[in-house]
Amino acid sequence: MTTEDRISLRGLRVRGFHGVFDFERREGQDFVIDAELELDLGPAAASDEVTDTVHYGELAESLAAVVAGEPVNLIETLAQRLADVCLADHRVRAATVTVHKPQAPIPLQFTDVAVIIRREKSS
């Protein structure tokens, strides 16, 4: 059964030390994470029990631990690691993760730099 149900977590701001430049790894910067999980929310709606869904508070903590954890060069790699966390829950069939790097080292004025990936479990 295909569902259109989603859990969305937006604007999770976490300090991390990712980047290709030494100063990025030394000084760190804030990253902003958006995650959207695709799963069937019918069981949770029927039972009214948090154990029948993805607990978004626990999800936020798990994603924050990855961002604050082991540094990587590319936000593409960070996005993949975050998607892996989202897909670790057996109920999640697909996840879209956006990693925003608002303080990216670009010598021009800009609003946002982001990488967006969507991953799904193979059937």
mmCIF file of C-alpha atoms in Angstrom:
data_model
loop_
_atom_site.group_PDB
_atom_site.id
_atom_site.type_symbol
_atom_site.label_atom_id
_atom_site.label_comp_id
_atom_site.label_asym_id
_atom_site.label_seq_id
_atom_site.Cartn_x
_atom_site.Cartn_y
_atom_site.Cartn_z
ATOM 1 C CA MET A 1 0.000 0.000 0.000
ATOM 2 C CA THR A 2 1.384 3.390 -0.978
ATOM 3 C CA THR A 3 0.722 6.279 1.367
ATOM 4 C CA GLU A 4 1.259 9.992 1.150
ATOM 5 C CA ASP A 5 1.924 10.264 4.892
ATOM 6 C CA ARG A 6 4.935 12.229 6.029
ATOM 7 C CA ILE A 7 6.679 13.425 9.150
ATOM 8 C CA SER A 8 8.564 16.656 8.596
ATOM 9 C CA LEU A 9 11.262 18.188 10.801
ATOM 10 C CA ARG A 10 12.456 21.593 9.614
ATOM 11 C CA GLY A 11 15.091 24.049 10.741
ATOM 12 C CA LEU A 12 17.115 21.850 13.103
ATOM 13 C CA ARG A 13 20.155 24.056 13.789
ATOM 14 C CA VAL A 14 23.298 22.253 14.960
ATOM 15 C CA ARG A 15 26.944 23.311 15.240
ATOM 16 C CA GLY A 16 29.267 21.120 13.195
ATOM 17 C CA PHE A 17 32.839 21.098 11.947
ATOM 18 C CA HIS A 18 32.346 20.014 8.341
ATOM 19 C CA GLY A 19 34.019 21.462 5.274
ATOM 20 C CA VAL A 20 37.023 21.217 3.022
ATOM 21 C CA PHE A 21 38.866 24.161 4.571
ATOM 22 C CA ASP A 22 40.938 23.901 7.746
ATOM 23 C CA PHE A 23 39.213 26.910 9.326
ATOM 24 C CA GLU A 24 35.800 25.261 8.861
ATOM 25 C CA ARG A 25 36.959 22.209 10.758
ATOM 26 C CA ARG A 26 38.692 24.298 13.405
ATOM 27 C CA GLU A 27 36.066 26.972 14.032
ATOM 28 C CA GLY A 28 32.884 25.137 13.043
ATOM 29 C CA GLN A 29 29.644 26.653 11.863
ATOM 30 C CA ASP A 30 25.906 26.148 12.126
ATOM 31 C CA PHE A 31 24.162 23.737 9.814
ATOM 32 C CA VAL A 32 20.390 23.687 9.375
ATOM 33 C CA ILE A 33 18.714 20.356 8.709
ATOM 34 C CA ASP A 34 15.312 19.568 7.214
ATOM 35 C CA ALA A 35 14.132 15.957 7.140
ATOM 36 C CA GLU A 36 10.971 14.538 5.652
ATOM 37 C CA LEU A 37 10.094 10.912 6.289
ATOM 38 C CA GLU A 38 7.642 8.928 4.195
ATOM 39 C CA LEU A 39 5.812 6.229 6.121
ATOM 40 C CA ASP A 40 2.347 4.917 6.893
ATOM 41 C CA LEU A 41 0.966 6.919 9.820
ATOM 42 C CA GLY A 42 -2.249 4.878 9.913
ATOM 43 C CA PRO A 43 -1.134 2.602 12.767
ATOM 44 C CA ALA A 44 -0.206 5.587 14.955
ATOM 45 C CA ALA A 45 -3.419 7.418 14.103
ATOM 46 C CA ALA A 46 -5.452 4.341 15.041
ATOM 47 C CA SER A 47 -3.624 3.518 18.276
ATOM 48 C CA ASP A 48 -2.792 7.067 19.423
ATOM 49 C CA GLU A 49 0.517 5.634 20.708
ATOM 50 C CA VAL A 50 3.890 7.279 20.091
ATOM 51 C CA THR A 51 5.465 3.833 19.857
ATOM 52 C CA ASP A 52 3.579 3.310 16.579
ATOM 53 C CA THR A 53 5.317 6.200 14.818
ATOM 54 C CA VAL A 54 8.710 7.837 14.502
ATOM 55 C CA HIS A 55 9.277 9.950 17.611
ATOM 56 C CA TYR A 56 10.349 13.287 16.115
ATOM 57 C CA GLY A 57 12.128 14.340 19.316
ATOM 58 C CA GLU A 58 14.319 11.246 19.186
ATOM 59 C CA LEU A 59 14.814 11.750 15.455
ATOM 60 C CA ALA A 60 16.009 15.318 16.076
ATOM 61 C CA GLU A 61 18.488 14.117 18.697
ATOM 62 C CA SER A 62 19.849 11.408 16.389
ATOM 63 C CA LEU A 63 20.276 13.832 13.488
ATOM 64 C CA ALA A 64 21.919 16.419 15.745
ATOM 65 C CA ALA A 65 24.413 13.817 16.963
ATOM 66 C CA VAL A 66 25.483 13.138 13.369
ATOM 67 C CA VAL A 67 25.907 16.840 12.552
ATOM 68 C CA ALA A 68 27.867 17.475 15.769
ATOM 69 C CA GLY A 69 29.857 14.271 15.284
ATOM 70 C CA GLU A 70 32.640 13.146 12.963
ATOM 71 C CA PRO A 71 33.562 15.880 10.452
ATOM 72 C CA VAL A 72 33.237 15.289 6.709
ATOM 73 C CA ASN A 73 34.444 17.360 3.780
ATOM 74 C CA LEU A 74 31.183 17.604 1.865
ATOM 75 C CA ILE A 75 27.633 18.338 2.921
ATOM 76 C CA GLU A 76 26.643 15.707 0.360
ATOM 77 C CA THR A 77 28.303 13.125 2.632
ATOM 78 C CA LEU A 78 26.625 14.622 5.684
ATOM 79 C CA ALA A 79 23.238 14.473 3.952
ATOM 80 C CA GLN A 80 23.747 10.785 3.145
ATOM 81 C CA ARG A 81 24.624 10.011 6.766
ATOM 82 C CA LEU A 82 21.502 11.826 7.922
ATOM 83 C CA ALA A 83 19.350 9.949 5.404
ATOM 84 C CA ASP A 84 20.801 6.682 6.710
ATOM 85 C CA VAL A 85 19.654 7.649 10.221
ATOM 86 C CA CYS A 86 16.155 8.374 8.930
ATOM 87 C CA LEU A 87 15.947 5.082 7.052
ATOM 88 C CA ALA A 88 17.163 3.049 10.038
ATOM 89 C CA ASP A 89 13.601 2.935 11.360
ATOM 90 C CA HIS A 90 11.880 -0.040 9.721
ATOM 91 C CA ARG A 91 8.666 1.956 9.191
ATOM 92 C CA VAL A 92 10.314 4.656 7.062
ATOM 93 C CA ARG A 93 10.224 3.806 3.363
ATOM 94 C CA ALA A 94 11.864 7.002 2.066
ATOM 95 C CA ALA A 95 13.512 10.137 3.408
ATOM 96 C CA THR A 96 14.358 13.524 1.962
ATOM 97 C CA VAL A 97 17.121 15.389 3.761
ATOM 98 C CA THR A 98 18.230 18.961 3.170
ATOM 99 C CA VAL A 99 21.484 20.238 4.639
ATOM 100 C CA HIS A 100 21.705 24.030 4.635
ATOM 101 C CA LYS A 101 25.103 25.668 5.086
ATOM 102 C CA PRO A 102 24.193 29.317 5.711
ATOM 103 C CA GLN A 103 27.761 30.354 6.537
ATOM 104 C CA ALA A 104 29.390 28.629 3.574
ATOM 105 C CA PRO A 105 32.715 30.239 2.648
ATOM 106 C CA ILE A 106 31.506 32.100 -0.432
ATOM 107 C CA PRO A 107 32.949 35.599 -0.930
ATOM 108 C CA LEU A 108 29.629 36.938 -2.228
ATOM 109 C CA GLN A 109 26.321 37.735 -0.600
ATOM 110 C CA PHE A 110 23.920 34.794 -0.729
ATOM 111 C CA THR A 111 20.814 33.600 1.059
ATOM 112 C CA ASP A 112 21.410 29.859 1.286
ATOM 113 C CA VAL A 113 23.465 26.953 0.073
ATOM 114 C CA ALA A 114 21.887 23.535 0.455
ATOM 115 C CA VAL A 115 22.149 19.946 -0.660
ATOM 116 C CA ILE A 116 18.932 17.963 -0.972
ATOM 117 C CA ILE A 117 18.866 14.189 -1.284
ATOM 118 C CA ARG A 118 16.029 11.673 -1.352
ATOM 119 C CA ARG A 119 16.687 8.059 -0.523
ATOM 120 C CA GLU A 120 14.292 5.157 -0.370
ATOM 121 C CA LYS A 121 14.509 1.592 0.733
ATOM 122 C CA SER A 122 14.614 -0.968 -2.030
ATOM 123 C CA SER A 123 11.493 -3.107 -2.226
#
